[in-house]
Amino acid sequence: MKIVCIGGGPAGLYFALLMKRENPAHDITVVERNRPYDTFGWGVVFSDATMENMRVWDRQSADEIQQAFNHWDDIEMLFKGEVVRSGGHGFVGIGRKLLLNILQARCEQIGIKLVFERDVDSDAEFRDADLIIASDGINSKIRTLHEDQFKPTLIRRPNRFIWLGTNKLYDAFTFIFEKTEHGWFQAHIYKFDENTSTFIVECPEYVWLAHGLDQATQEESIAFCEKLFASNLQGEKLMSNARHQRGSASWINFTDVECDQWWFRNENGSYVVLMGDAVHTAHFAIGSGTKLALEDAMELTSEFIRHGDRPEQIEQVLTNYQEERKVGALRVKNAARNAMEWFEVCGQRYLDHLEAPQLMYSLLTRSQRISHENLRLRDRKWLEGYERWFARRDGLDEPDNATPPPPMFTPLMVRGVTLKNRVMVSPMAQYSCEDGVPGEYHLVHLGARAMGGAAMVMAEMTCITPEGRITPGCPGIYNAEQKAAWKRIADWIHAHSDARFAMQIGHAGPKASTRRAWDGTDLPLEDAAANWPIVSASPIPYIPGVSQTPKELDHAEMEVIKQQFVQAARDAHEIGADWLELHCAHGYLLSAYISPLTNQRRDEYGGSLENRLRYPIEVFRAMRAAWPEDKPMSVRISATDWVEGGITGDDAVEIAKAFKAAGADLIDCSTGQVSKKEKQVFGRMWQTPYADRIRQEAGIATIAVGAITEADHVNSIIAAGRADLCAIARPHLANPAWTLTEAAKIGYTDVQWPRPYFLGKRPYEAGFARQRATAEQTVAIPKPVVA
């Protein structure tokens, strides 16, 4: 095949090298706009694992790179006069120029033609090429020329950064945070050769503008950074090797690139495929841009080996390449995006609120690829020291030689209620009541989970009127029979466990009068005559053309419903509930007031967010006044509607602030279920970022929900300060003793089991201990992923 690589960065050079090694008959040319053996930039970084992969593909170039790279295991953070250091992270740093020089020399050695100082404007310049690799970088001319084919999405990120170097040598991947009168700056620093370290300075755009750096020359910007980080540089200078950039252009915004389509066949019959930064970018926050480029080259070569490296096989190869590589690249991109977003918001969200040890933990786990137990594999001593700090901060004064409890097993005190750990059973609709009365089923269901180790069990949304129920199978708290049934459950839980019992009070509003979930979620009752009238903030049906159209409540009706909420609060106290939650999420009545998608009112309860919150806040204040002062109240909200024009994360912070001012103790951070137009983005702990943001920016404790399925998740969330409680739902449906099971899995035995079950505790824990020991003996522990 005749192959042309446009762009002589890591992607183009490495693909050329690998393909020529596999078949020396290929005619391969790499075209680069810069001069021979010249490049801009300082050092690049990737993981030990990437280095191992390179050794498999081409040992000679890998050996040369290994001789030239700098390896380190430690990450060090300098913050508010404290130095925090953690090991075991495994990074490789090498000068970008040296890396490319090694690859260039290796390519020439095996017969690849290198053409320098040629700026390619179009793939049409290579009419006789079978395959054209467009590896021409983040500002790819080829991608831009064929936007209609590649369908790129380019997002300019909000932070500004400047890529510098220094002759001061650092022996760890170092992060420094410095505060100025206008806000926070951070530096990302790593050594890449025997004389030089990369020194990237980053800050939010508003901080950059406030300091006048948009008007500064490059020399003035460097002088500013030297002064800002003078206490660390200790007289060393900062340098730029991008003198081709002038003035504020030396400060740039990262561009997040993603393409729907990665390849096409042009008019000349040549196949054109994007690679490296031209097709997808990964922020430097986890050092994965070079990793993505190298792995692109490896994967495309693999597909040619698998399917054949003849021209007639190219289309099949590229089809498979895109399908396979998109998945692997997305994992890296997601981790890089999480890390990038952490640095974009850390000044606003973390740096003024977290102490140095917790900030370090948050920094290390920012990508969500590194978990609590993965940190233990990397640096057990550091993590146990952090666990001890966390426990003592929360009032546990353990001896220095005692094993500290995992964060999920530290207590939480809210008003007069102390929860023994950070796990609660999330409210989950069971659709199993008759006339709103919880029966034997609910006693067994909730009682079993109260004995399963969670600190608190919250009953499903319990409605204040018959018309407020979601389905005929949903519970109520509006008559004596219901209250007696709830009291029986509360008394049983208090008598047979040390779990707290919570009630979630709500009104289904426009989503009322529907079938049980297994008969058709959100659909009206099959017997039209059985449907009852429904109400909402505005006459907007939940499913247009399917759901009933609700009646818009007038002021008098709103006052009646508010008093019904207040009575429910009084009744919950008499029942014996320890905790009360008001349901203002998921499109139910109070949520329907908050979201602009469902509130089209023209009175003082519609329009602005402040107005839309007015009625839910009135209801909450009235309930808080009726609820005992020493008992907590939380509020469940939908922190985003996942619909353009609906509630956003910014709105959620303001909603949380309003409820905090009204006396709320925690915000239970769910999302969505307000509109059928929603486009949710699922994944591990997918709703936790909303709990994190609200906790830091609104200054109120939060409950995290959504795909939290193991102790590792809970420990990571609680330890990083992303939430104060984790509400576990579906795992508790499968295993009522989920908390006790997870404790045994991670080897934490200092938990109390129900006394009648004590004989099962040691054998159960011993079984998991044997499993861990067997795994350690028979399975090699994989190298840790890059942060």
Short mmCIF file of C-alpha atoms in Angstrom, two decimals, residues 65-250:
data_model
loop_
_atom_site.label_atom_id
_atom_site.label_comp_id
_atom_site.label_asym_id
_atom_site.label_seq_id
_atom_site.Cartn_x
_atom_site.Cartn_y
_atom_site.Cartn_z
CA ILE A 65 12.70 6.06 24.83
CA GLN A 66 13.16 4.20 28.10
CA GLN A 67 16.81 5.24 28.26
CA ALA A 68 15.77 8.85 27.73
CA PHE A 69 12.69 9.11 29.91
CA ASN A 70 12.39 10.18 33.51
CA HIS A 71 10.30 7.89 35.70
CA TRP A 72 8.65 8.79 38.97
CA ASP A 73 6.00 7.29 41.23
CA ASP A 74 5.12 10.21 43.50
CA ILE A 75 2.55 12.97 43.27
CA GLU A 76 3.17 16.00 45.46
CA MET A 77 0.77 18.85 46.23
CA LEU A 78 1.72 22.24 47.66
CA PHE A 79 -1.27 24.05 49.15
CA LYS A 80 -1.58 26.77 51.79
CA GLY A 81 1.89 26.10 53.13
CA GLU A 82 1.40 22.33 53.39
CA VAL A 83 3.14 19.64 51.36
CA VAL A 84 1.24 16.39 50.81
CA ARG A 85 2.90 13.49 48.96
CA SER A 86 1.60 10.13 47.75
CA GLY A 87 3.46 7.37 45.88
CA GLY A 88 2.88 4.41 43.60
CA HIS A 89 1.42 6.27 40.62
CA GLY A 90 3.87 5.29 37.86
CA PHE A 91 4.52 8.04 35.28
CA VAL A 92 6.97 8.45 32.43
CA GLY A 93 8.16 11.90 31.34
CA ILE A 94 10.16 12.65 28.20
CA GLY A 95 10.87 15.78 26.20
CA ARG A 96 8.45 16.07 23.30
CA LYS A 97 11.30 16.99 20.98
CA LEU A 98 13.37 13.99 22.07
CA LEU A 99 10.42 11.60 21.75
CA LEU A 100 9.77 12.74 18.18
CA ASN A 101 13.46 12.70 17.33
CA ILE A 102 13.70 9.05 18.43
CA LEU A 103 10.66 8.12 16.36
CA GLN A 104 11.92 10.14 13.37
CA ALA A 105 15.31 8.39 13.43
CA ARG A 106 13.68 4.98 13.79
CA CYS A 107 11.40 5.69 10.81
CA GLU A 108 14.31 6.72 8.63
CA GLN A 109 16.23 3.62 9.73
CA ILE A 110 13.57 1.27 8.35
CA GLY A 111 12.95 3.14 5.11
CA ILE A 112 10.11 5.55 5.79
CA LYS A 113 10.35 8.81 3.83
CA LEU A 114 10.22 11.91 6.02
CA VAL A 115 9.31 15.17 4.27
CA PHE A 116 9.80 18.34 6.33
CA GLU A 117 8.81 21.99 5.94
CA ARG A 118 5.76 21.12 3.85
CA ASP A 119 2.42 22.47 5.03
CA VAL A 120 -0.35 20.30 3.58
CA ASP A 121 -3.64 22.05 2.86
CA SER A 122 -5.58 19.13 1.35
CA ASP A 123 -5.56 15.37 1.13
CA ALA A 124 -6.12 15.83 -2.62
CA GLU A 125 -2.39 16.60 -2.91
CA PHE A 126 -1.71 12.85 -2.66
CA ARG A 127 -3.75 11.47 -5.54
CA ASP A 128 -2.08 8.07 -5.70
CA ALA A 129 -2.22 7.26 -1.97
CA ASP A 130 -4.25 4.27 -0.86
CA LEU A 131 -4.41 5.48 2.73
CA ILE A 132 -3.97 8.98 4.14
CA ILE A 133 -3.51 9.42 7.87
CA ALA A 134 -4.57 12.92 8.90
CA SER A 135 -2.57 13.28 12.10
CA ASP A 136 -2.18 17.04 11.69
CA GLY A 137 -3.10 18.01 15.21
CA ILE A 138 -5.80 19.80 17.12
CA ASN A 139 -6.22 22.44 14.39
CA SER A 140 -6.31 19.80 11.64
CA LYS A 141 -6.69 21.32 8.18
CA ILE A 142 -7.91 17.99 6.80
CA ARG A 143 -10.65 17.71 9.43
CA THR A 144 -11.72 21.30 8.77
CA LEU A 145 -11.72 20.76 4.99
CA HIS A 146 -14.07 17.78 5.35
CA GLU A 147 -16.24 18.84 8.30
CA ASP A 148 -19.33 17.50 6.54
CA GLN A 149 -17.74 14.03 6.52
CA PHE A 150 -16.12 13.97 9.97
CA LYS A 151 -18.84 15.94 11.82
CA PRO A 152 -16.51 17.28 14.51
CA THR A 153 -17.58 18.88 17.78
CA LEU A 154 -15.08 21.40 19.10
CA ILE A 155 -15.63 22.85 22.57
CA ARG A 156 -13.40 25.66 23.81
CA ARG A 157 -12.84 25.08 27.51
CA PRO A 158 -12.99 28.01 29.95
CA ASN A 159 -9.55 27.91 31.58
CA ARG A 160 -6.44 29.62 30.23
CA PHE A 161 -3.01 28.00 30.43
CA ILE A 162 0.56 28.75 29.41
CA TRP A 163 3.06 25.96 28.69
CA LEU A 164 6.47 26.83 30.15
CA GLY A 165 9.65 25.13 31.28
CA THR A 166 12.19 25.58 34.05
CA ASN A 167 15.64 24.31 34.93
CA LYS A 168 14.47 23.57 38.46
CA LEU A 169 14.18 19.79 38.73
CA TYR A 170 11.24 18.14 40.49
CA ASP A 171 11.31 14.55 41.73
CA ALA A 172 7.51 14.12 41.71
CA PHE A 173 4.56 15.09 39.54
CA THR A 174 3.91 18.33 41.38
CA PHE A 175 0.79 20.46 41.72
CA ILE A 176 0.98 23.93 43.25
CA PHE A 177 -2.03 26.10 44.12
CA GLU A 178 -1.54 29.84 44.69
CA LYS A 179 -4.23 32.37 45.50
CA THR A 180 -4.14 36.00 44.33
CA GLU A 181 -6.46 38.91 45.01
CA HIS A 182 -8.46 37.86 41.94
CA GLY A 183 -8.57 34.09 42.39
CA TRP A 184 -6.60 30.86 42.16
CA PHE A 185 -3.81 29.72 39.84
CA GLN A 186 -2.47 26.17 39.64
CA ALA A 187 0.75 24.75 38.24
CA HIS A 188 1.23 21.25 36.77
CA ILE A 189 4.94 20.37 36.92
CA TYR A 190 7.03 17.35 35.97
CA LYS A 191 10.66 16.69 35.10
CA PHE A 192 11.28 15.32 31.61
CA ASP A 193 15.08 15.32 31.21
CA GLU A 194 18.18 15.76 33.30
CA ASN A 195 18.01 19.56 33.04
CA THR A 196 14.39 20.60 32.56
CA SER A 197 10.87 20.38 33.95
CA THR A 198 7.58 21.23 32.27
CA PHE A 199 5.78 24.01 34.15
CA ILE A 200 2.15 24.56 33.03
CA VAL A 201 0.31 27.46 34.68
CA GLU A 202 -3.50 27.42 34.53
CA CYS A 203 -6.33 29.63 35.78
CA PRO A 204 -9.97 30.47 35.02
CA GLU A 205 -10.55 33.04 32.29
CA TYR A 206 -11.99 35.61 34.70
CA VAL A 207 -8.84 35.44 36.85
CA TRP A 208 -6.65 35.77 33.76
CA LEU A 209 -8.59 38.84 32.63
CA ALA A 210 -8.62 40.41 36.09
CA HIS A 211 -4.82 40.33 36.13
CA GLY A 212 -4.64 41.95 32.70
CA LEU A 213 -2.84 38.97 31.21
CA ASP A 214 -4.84 39.36 28.01
CA GLN A 215 -2.81 42.54 27.43
CA ALA A 216 0.54 41.14 28.58
CA THR A 217 3.46 40.29 26.33
CA GLN A 218 4.93 36.83 26.56
CA GLU A 219 7.82 38.19 28.60
CA GLU A 220 5.40 39.94 30.97
CA SER A 221 3.37 36.73 31.39
CA ILE A 222 6.50 34.77 32.23
CA ALA A 223 7.57 37.43 34.74
CA PHE A 224 4.10 37.30 36.33
CA CYS A 225 4.30 33.51 36.74
CA GLU A 226 7.83 33.72 38.15
CA LYS A 227 6.64 36.17 40.80
CA LEU A 228 3.50 34.13 41.56
CA PHE A 229 5.47 30.92 42.15
CA ALA A 230 8.65 32.57 43.44
CA SER A 231 8.60 30.81 46.82
CA ASN A 232 8.76 27.46 45.03
CA LEU A 233 11.05 28.38 42.14
CA GLN A 234 13.61 29.77 44.59
CA GLY A 235 15.34 31.94 42.03
CA GLU A 236 15.00 29.63 39.01
CA LYS A 237 13.56 31.16 35.83
CA LEU A 238 10.62 30.09 33.69
CA MET A 239 11.16 29.72 29.95
CA SER A 240 9.13 29.47 26.77
CA ASN A 241 10.20 27.64 23.63
CA ALA A 242 7.18 28.87 21.66
CA ARG A 243 8.62 32.23 20.66
CA HIS A 244 6.51 32.04 17.50
CA GLN A 245 3.55 32.95 19.71
CA ARG A 246 3.11 36.59 20.57
CA GLY A 247 1.47 38.38 23.50
CA SER A 248 -1.63 36.85 25.04
CA ALA A 249 -1.56 34.11 22.39
CA SER A 250 0.91 32.34 24.66
#
